[in-house]
Amino acid sequence: MAKTNTAGPGPDNVLEQASAWREAGQDVALATVVSTWGSAPRRPGAQLAVTAAGDMAGSVSGGCIEGAVIAEAREVMEEGEPKLLEFGVTNDQAWEVGLACGGRIEVFVERFD
Amino acid sequence: MERATREQLLADRAAGRPVVLATALDNGEQRLLHRDEGAAPFAEAAAATLRFDRAETREIDGRRWLFNPWNPPLRLYIVGAVHIAQSLAPLAAHTEFNVTVIDPRRTFATAARFPGVALDTAWPDEALATYTLDSRSAVVTLTHDPKLDDPALAAALESEAFYIGALGSRRTHAGRRERLAGQGFGEDRINRIHAPVGFSIGARGPAEIAISILAEAISVLRTGQ
């Protein structure tokens, strides 16, 4: 009987997915939440991996900044230089994605080699 | 992230080794930090983020770094396939603990009483020796029987388990303390045992007692007390 417990539950396998894409020859960028102010759906450390083809795993927000992060991620993939992004979320936008108090999110985007 | 960093990080995760990825936010320089490794400010930041399982930024020598921890899964070993365990096992599993119920008494440790729960009918200390008992693990003894509880507690006290709880009254615990002291455990070590187990919430019945135990374990995990 195998007695080693397997990796924990939950959606926290972004790195494994990103690595699988990379091994398959795709260009991949990794975005990580660095800090948040106010109400934010994802905590620091949360990650989103994206490929040049547009595949995604994980998330860095409730959806409101993913589009912008993906656009920046494409640049990072091409140029190789990491970026530190900061997003302000207005209260109007925030309401749409469940950030009831608004807030700011800082996201680090790097190429995943 | 460089390929070598990624491969090491994934290897650590696969092996259940706690690891912290430190990233300099100015240029993306990265370091993987394991416990008790690295220069003081890095080692201290790594230890803190692992302990509280929370990423954070710190400024070191004028540069801002993100410390992102990857901890192995939470584990709970319940010794005693008793009534309280029937509530505690599913509650803890719902809270994302990897749960194992240990009881050599086969009439207690049955799949019918514990559907979907990992059961082990080895003697508690022998069973625990075969599992990962690390700083993300909790051990709770519920049998009321020193023959079963004591060996499990001794194994837990030898480990880095973050939470050790033992069911039983203060008087029962006083006797337990004496027996463990007789086995050579010092007072500081014995003080790691939370007994009577669980927060005092006036719990009535097995389910409420299970909640008080889980609440105490989570409190110790998240706040250190």
Short mmCIF file of C-alpha atoms in Angstrom, two decimals:
data_model
loop_
_atom_site.label_atom_id
_atom_site.label_comp_id
_atom_site.label_asym_id
_atom_site.label_seq_id
_atom_site.Cartn_x
_atom_site.Cartn_y
_atom_site.Cartn_z
CA MET A 1 0.00 0.00 0.00
CA ALA A 2 1.39 3.36 -0.99
CA LYS A 3 1.41 5.49 2.09
CA THR A 4 2.70 8.75 0.73
CA ASN A 5 -0.02 11.33 0.67
CA THR A 6 -0.37 12.92 -2.69
CA ALA A 7 -0.06 16.62 -3.35
CA GLY A 8 -2.70 18.70 -1.71
CA PRO A 9 -6.09 19.38 -3.16
CA GLY A 10 -7.14 22.65 -4.69
CA PRO A 11 -6.42 24.48 -7.93
CA ASP A 12 -2.82 25.18 -7.04
CA ASN A 13 -1.11 23.37 -9.90
CA VAL A 14 -0.39 26.37 -12.13
CA LEU A 15 3.35 25.70 -12.10
CA GLU A 16 2.88 22.10 -13.19
CA GLN A 17 0.59 23.16 -16.03
CA ALA A 18 2.94 25.95 -17.11
CA SER A 19 5.83 23.52 -17.09
CA ALA A 20 3.93 20.99 -19.17
CA TRP A 21 3.22 23.69 -21.77
CA ARG A 22 6.86 24.73 -21.79
CA GLU A 23 8.03 21.14 -22.22
CA ALA A 24 5.65 20.89 -25.15
CA GLY A 25 7.58 23.71 -26.78
CA GLN A 26 5.17 26.57 -26.13
CA ASP A 27 6.15 30.07 -25.04
CA VAL A 28 4.83 30.66 -21.54
CA ALA A 29 4.63 33.64 -19.17
CA LEU A 30 3.85 33.50 -15.49
CA ALA A 31 2.02 36.28 -13.64
CA THR A 32 2.10 36.41 -9.83
CA VAL A 33 0.09 38.66 -7.52
CA VAL A 34 2.65 40.65 -5.52
CA SER A 35 0.43 42.75 -3.32
CA THR A 36 -3.14 43.91 -3.01
CA TRP A 37 -4.84 46.86 -1.38
CA GLY A 38 -8.44 46.93 -0.46
CA SER A 39 -10.67 44.04 -1.34
CA ALA A 40 -9.13 41.64 -3.85
CA PRO A 41 -10.26 38.18 -4.84
CA ARG A 42 -6.80 36.64 -5.08
CA ARG A 43 -4.11 36.86 -2.46
CA PRO A 44 -0.44 37.64 -2.98
CA GLY A 45 1.26 34.59 -4.46
CA ALA A 46 -1.68 33.67 -6.69
CA GLN A 47 -0.54 32.84 -10.22
CA LEU A 48 -1.74 32.88 -13.79
CA ALA A 49 0.16 31.09 -16.54
CA VAL A 50 -0.51 31.96 -20.18
CA THR A 51 0.85 30.65 -23.43
CA ALA A 52 1.50 32.46 -26.69
CA ALA A 53 -1.43 30.47 -28.08
CA GLY A 54 -3.71 31.95 -25.43
CA ASP A 55 -4.14 28.99 -23.07
CA MET A 56 -4.51 29.98 -19.41
CA ALA A 57 -4.21 28.30 -16.03
CA GLY A 58 -4.91 29.89 -12.67
CA SER A 59 -5.89 33.51 -12.06
CA VAL A 60 -4.64 36.75 -10.57
CA SER A 61 -8.03 38.39 -10.04
CA GLY A 62 -11.69 37.72 -10.45
CA GLY A 63 -11.30 38.36 -14.15
CA CYS A 64 -11.08 42.15 -14.34
CA ILE A 65 -7.36 42.43 -15.07
CA GLU A 66 -6.65 39.10 -16.77
CA GLY A 67 -7.04 40.60 -20.24
CA ALA A 68 -4.51 43.32 -19.57
CA VAL A 69 -2.11 40.90 -17.89
CA ILE A 70 -2.27 38.57 -20.90
CA ALA A 71 -1.45 41.44 -23.27
CA GLU A 72 1.58 42.34 -21.15
CA ALA A 73 2.53 38.67 -20.87
CA ARG A 74 2.85 38.42 -24.65
CA GLU A 75 5.40 41.24 -24.62
CA VAL A 76 7.28 39.60 -21.78
CA MET A 77 7.40 36.32 -23.69
CA GLU A 78 8.88 38.07 -26.72
CA GLU A 79 11.31 40.38 -24.98
CA GLY A 80 12.27 38.27 -21.99
CA GLU A 81 12.32 41.20 -19.56
CA PRO A 82 10.03 40.81 -16.55
CA LYS A 83 7.49 43.52 -15.70
CA LEU A 84 5.92 44.75 -12.52
CA LEU A 85 2.37 45.89 -13.31
CA GLU A 86 0.02 47.87 -11.15
CA PHE A 87 -3.73 47.99 -11.65
CA GLY A 88 -6.18 50.29 -9.97
CA VAL A 89 -9.69 49.03 -9.89
CA THR A 90 -12.38 51.67 -9.83
CA ASN A 91 -15.42 51.05 -7.75
CA ASP A 92 -17.64 50.74 -10.81
CA GLN A 93 -15.45 48.09 -12.40
CA ALA A 94 -14.93 46.53 -9.02
CA TRP A 95 -18.60 45.94 -8.52
CA GLU A 96 -18.76 43.99 -11.77
CA VAL A 97 -16.11 41.52 -10.66
CA GLY A 98 -16.98 41.36 -7.00
CA LEU A 99 -14.32 43.74 -5.75
CA ALA A 100 -16.90 45.60 -3.75
CA CYS A 101 -14.42 48.03 -2.20
CA GLY A 102 -12.28 48.58 -5.27
CA GLY A 103 -8.61 48.29 -4.66
CA ARG A 104 -5.24 47.98 -6.32
CA ILE A 105 -3.33 44.92 -7.45
CA GLU A 106 0.37 44.63 -8.22
CA VAL A 107 1.34 41.78 -10.55
CA PHE A 108 4.78 40.53 -11.54
CA VAL A 109 5.01 39.00 -15.01
CA GLU A 110 7.99 36.91 -16.07
CA ARG A 111 8.93 34.62 -18.91
CA PHE A 112 8.79 30.96 -17.95
CA ASP A 113 11.85 29.31 -19.47
CA MET B 1 11.90 31.99 -14.31
CA GLU B 2 15.00 30.09 -15.39
CA ARG B 3 14.66 26.47 -16.35
CA ALA B 4 16.86 25.24 -13.50
CA THR B 5 14.78 27.17 -10.96
CA ARG B 6 11.57 25.79 -12.38
CA GLU B 7 12.83 22.20 -12.33
CA GLN B 8 14.03 22.48 -8.74
CA LEU B 9 10.77 24.10 -7.64
CA LEU B 10 8.70 21.36 -9.25
CA ALA B 11 10.95 18.67 -7.76
CA ASP B 12 10.49 20.21 -4.30
CA ARG B 13 6.74 20.31 -4.73
CA ALA B 14 6.59 16.73 -5.94
CA ALA B 15 8.68 15.61 -2.97
CA GLY B 16 6.56 17.57 -0.48
CA ARG B 17 9.52 19.76 0.52
CA PRO B 18 8.58 23.23 1.77
CA VAL B 19 10.16 25.83 -0.51
CA VAL B 20 10.03 29.58 -1.01
CA LEU B 21 10.63 31.36 -4.29
CA ALA B 22 12.15 34.78 -3.70
CA THR B 23 11.87 37.15 -6.65
CA ALA B 24 13.55 40.55 -6.90
CA LEU B 25 10.87 42.82 -8.31
CA ASP B 26 13.36 45.18 -9.99
CA ASN B 27 14.96 42.67 -12.37
CA GLY B 28 13.43 39.26 -11.77
CA GLU B 29 16.45 37.72 -10.04
CA GLN B 30 15.24 34.59 -8.24
CA ARG B 31 16.35 32.38 -5.40
CA LEU B 32 14.83 29.18 -4.10
CA LEU B 33 15.00 29.00 -0.33
CA HIS B 34 14.60 25.89 1.74
CA ARG B 35 14.34 25.85 5.46
CA ASP B 36 17.48 26.78 7.36
CA GLU B 37 19.19 27.89 4.20
CA GLY B 38 20.47 31.21 2.96
CA ALA B 39 21.62 34.46 4.49
CA ALA B 40 19.79 35.80 7.52
CA PRO B 41 17.22 38.22 6.03
CA PHE B 42 16.29 35.74 3.31
CA ALA B 43 16.13 32.75 5.63
CA GLU B 44 14.03 34.69 8.10
CA ALA B 45 11.59 35.86 5.43
CA ALA B 46 11.36 32.35 4.01
CA ALA B 47 10.65 30.85 7.43
CA ALA B 48 7.94 33.43 8.13
CA THR B 49 6.15 32.96 4.82
CA LEU B 50 6.22 29.18 5.21
CA ARG B 51 5.03 29.35 8.79
CA PHE B 52 2.01 31.46 7.93
CA ASP B 53 1.63 30.09 4.41
CA ARG B 54 1.30 33.58 2.98
CA ALA B 55 3.27 35.36 0.28
CA GLU B 56 4.69 38.74 1.21
CA THR B 57 7.06 41.41 -0.01
CA ARG B 58 10.08 42.52 1.97
CA GLU B 59 12.74 45.10 1.31
CA ILE B 60 16.26 43.76 1.64
CA ASP B 61 19.27 46.03 1.04
CA GLY B 62 17.09 48.54 -0.76
CA ARG B 63 15.52 46.00 -3.14
CA ARG B 64 11.95 44.77 -2.97
CA TRP B 65 11.55 40.98 -3.00
CA LEU B 66 8.45 38.83 -3.23
CA PHE B 67 8.60 35.71 -1.06
CA ASN B 68 6.15 33.10 -2.34
CA PRO B 69 5.85 29.92 -0.26
CA TRP B 70 4.88 26.41 -1.39
CA ASN B 71 4.01 24.23 1.56
CA PRO B 72 3.28 20.53 1.51
CA PRO B 73 -0.37 19.61 2.13
CA LEU B 74 -1.92 19.79 5.59
CA ARG B 75 -2.28 16.43 7.26
CA LEU B 76 -4.33 15.26 10.20
CA TYR B 77 -3.81 11.94 11.92
CA ILE B 78 -6.70 10.96 14.15
CA VAL B 79 -5.89 8.20 16.61
CA GLY B 80 -9.08 6.47 17.65
CA ALA B 81 -11.86 5.58 15.22
CA VAL B 82 -14.41 6.78 17.77
CA HIS B 83 -17.60 8.78 17.50
CA ILE B 84 -15.83 12.18 17.56
CA ALA B 85 -13.53 10.95 14.78
CA GLN B 86 -16.58 10.26 12.61
CA SER B 87 -17.30 13.99 12.69
CA LEU B 88 -13.71 15.23 12.78
CA ALA B 89 -12.52 13.27 9.73
CA PRO B 90 -15.00 14.73 7.21
CA LEU B 91 -14.81 18.23 8.73
CA ALA B 92 -11.04 18.24 8.46
CA ALA B 93 -11.11 16.83 4.93
CA HIS B 94 -13.47 19.64 3.96
CA THR B 95 -10.91 22.07 5.39
CA GLU B 96 -8.32 20.57 3.01
CA PHE B 97 -6.49 18.37 5.48
CA ASN B 98 -5.29 15.02 4.23
CA VAL B 99 -6.94 12.84 6.89
CA THR B 100 -5.92 9.41 8.18
CA VAL B 101 -7.75 7.61 11.00
CA ILE B 102 -5.62 5.15 12.94
CA ASP B 103 -7.08 2.48 15.22
CA PRO B 104 -5.97 -1.13 15.57
CA ARG B 105 -9.42 -2.05 16.88
CA ARG B 106 -11.01 -3.33 13.71
CA THR B 107 -14.52 -3.11 15.06
CA PHE B 108 -14.05 0.67 15.27
CA ALA B 109 -11.99 1.30 12.14
CA THR B 110 -14.48 0.18 9.53
CA ALA B 111 -15.28 1.61 6.14
CA ALA B 112 -18.95 1.60 7.09
CA ARG B 113 -18.24 4.01 9.97
CA PHE B 114 -15.74 6.06 7.94
CA PRO B 115 -16.84 6.16 4.32
CA GLY B 116 -14.17 7.57 2.05
CA VAL B 117 -11.67 8.07 4.89
CA ALA B 118 -8.17 6.57 4.86
CA LEU B 119 -8.06 4.01 7.69
CA ASP B 120 -5.05 2.31 9.22
CA THR B 121 -5.36 -0.57 11.67
CA ALA B 122 -1.68 -0.73 12.63
CA TRP B 123 -0.62 0.16 16.17
CA PRO B 124 -0.57 3.99 16.36
CA ASP B 125 3.18 4.54 16.72
CA GLU B 126 3.91 1.95 14.04
CA ALA B 127 1.35 3.53 11.75
CA LEU B 128 2.63 7.07 12.30
CA ALA B 129 6.19 5.95 11.56
CA THR B 130 5.10 5.10 8.01
CA TYR B 131 3.52 8.49 7.29
CA THR B 132 4.82 11.98 6.70
CA LEU B 133 4.72 13.68 10.09
CA ASP B 134 6.05 17.16 9.36
CA SER B 135 5.48 20.77 10.36
CA ARG B 136 2.22 20.75 8.34
CA SER B 137 0.88 17.77 10.26
CA ALA B 138 -1.48 17.55 13.22
CA VAL B 139 -2.05 14.58 15.53
CA VAL B 140 -5.15 14.18 17.66
CA THR B 141 -5.65 11.27 20.04
CA LEU B 142 -9.20 10.35 20.94
CA THR B 143 -9.15 6.79 22.33
CA HIS B 144 -8.99 7.56 26.07
CA ASP B 145 -6.84 4.44 26.26
CA PRO B 146 -3.20 5.07 27.25
CA LYS B 147 -2.14 1.89 25.44
CA LEU B 148 -3.20 3.54 22.17
CA ASP B 149 -2.91 7.26 22.90
CA ASP B 150 0.48 7.31 24.61
CA PRO B 151 2.53 5.73 21.79
CA ALA B 152 0.89 8.10 19.30
CA LEU B 153 1.64 11.11 21.48
CA ALA B 154 5.24 9.99 21.93
CA ALA B 155 5.62 9.72 18.15
CA ALA B 156 4.01 13.15 17.71
CA LEU B 157 6.27 14.72 20.33
CA GLU B 158 9.31 13.38 18.49
CA SER B 159 8.07 15.08 15.30
CA GLU B 160 7.64 18.67 14.13
CA ALA B 161 3.84 18.34 14.09
CA PHE B 162 2.36 21.83 14.41
CA TYR B 163 -0.55 20.65 16.53
CA ILE B 164 -0.87 17.80 19.00
CA GLY B 165 -4.16 17.36 20.83
CA ALA B 166 -5.31 14.75 23.31
CA LEU B 167 -8.86 14.08 24.43
CA GLY B 168 -9.36 13.65 28.14
CA SER B 169 -10.01 15.60 31.32
CA ARG B 170 -7.40 17.61 33.17
CA ARG B 171 -7.02 14.73 35.60
CA THR B 172 -6.54 12.26 32.77
CA HIS B 173 -4.00 14.60 31.28
CA ALA B 174 -2.10 14.93 34.56
CA GLY B 175 -1.66 11.16 34.56
CA ARG B 176 -0.62 11.27 30.91
CA ARG B 177 1.97 13.95 31.65
CA GLU B 178 3.47 11.74 34.35
CA ARG B 179 3.68 8.75 32.06
CA LEU B 180 5.31 10.77 29.26
CA ALA B 181 7.74 12.33 31.74
CA GLY B 182 8.57 8.79 32.85
CA GLN B 183 9.45 8.03 29.22
CA GLY B 184 11.97 10.87 29.30
CA PHE B 185 9.98 13.69 27.71
CA GLY B 186 10.80 17.07 29.24
CA GLU B 187 8.16 19.51 30.40
CA ASP B 188 8.60 21.82 27.39
CA ARG B 189 7.93 18.98 25.01
CA ILE B 190 4.95 17.69 26.94
CA ASN B 191 3.54 21.24 26.96
CA ARG B 192 3.13 20.95 23.18
CA ILE B 193 0.12 18.73 23.83
CA HIS B 194 -3.17 20.60 23.79
CA ALA B 195 -5.27 18.99 26.50
CA PRO B 196 -8.09 18.99 27.13
CA VAL B 197 -8.22 19.09 23.35
CA GLY B 198 -10.07 21.82 21.47
CA PHE B 199 -11.26 25.33 22.16
CA SER B 200 -13.61 25.75 25.07
CA ILE B 201 -16.88 26.53 23.27
CA GLY B 202 -19.23 24.60 25.50
CA ALA B 203 -19.31 21.87 22.88
CA ARG B 204 -22.03 19.32 23.31
CA GLY B 205 -21.78 16.04 21.45
CA PRO B 206 -19.25 14.62 18.98
CA ALA B 207 -19.82 17.06 16.11
CA GLU B 208 -19.40 20.17 18.26
CA ILE B 209 -16.33 18.70 19.94
CA ALA B 210 -14.90 17.98 16.48
CA ILE B 211 -15.45 21.62 15.52
CA SER B 212 -13.71 22.83 18.68
CA ILE B 213 -10.72 20.57 17.92
CA LEU B 214 -10.48 21.68 14.29
CA ALA B 215 -10.84 25.33 15.28
CA GLU B 216 -7.97 25.00 17.75
CA ALA B 217 -5.76 23.25 15.21
CA ILE B 218 -6.45 25.95 12.60
CA SER B 219 -5.81 28.69 15.13
CA VAL B 220 -2.43 27.18 16.02
CA LEU B 221 -1.64 26.82 12.31
CA ARG B 222 -2.58 30.36 11.35
CA THR B 223 -1.75 32.38 14.43
CA GLY B 224 0.68 30.22 16.37
CA GLN B 225 -1.66 29.86 19.35
#
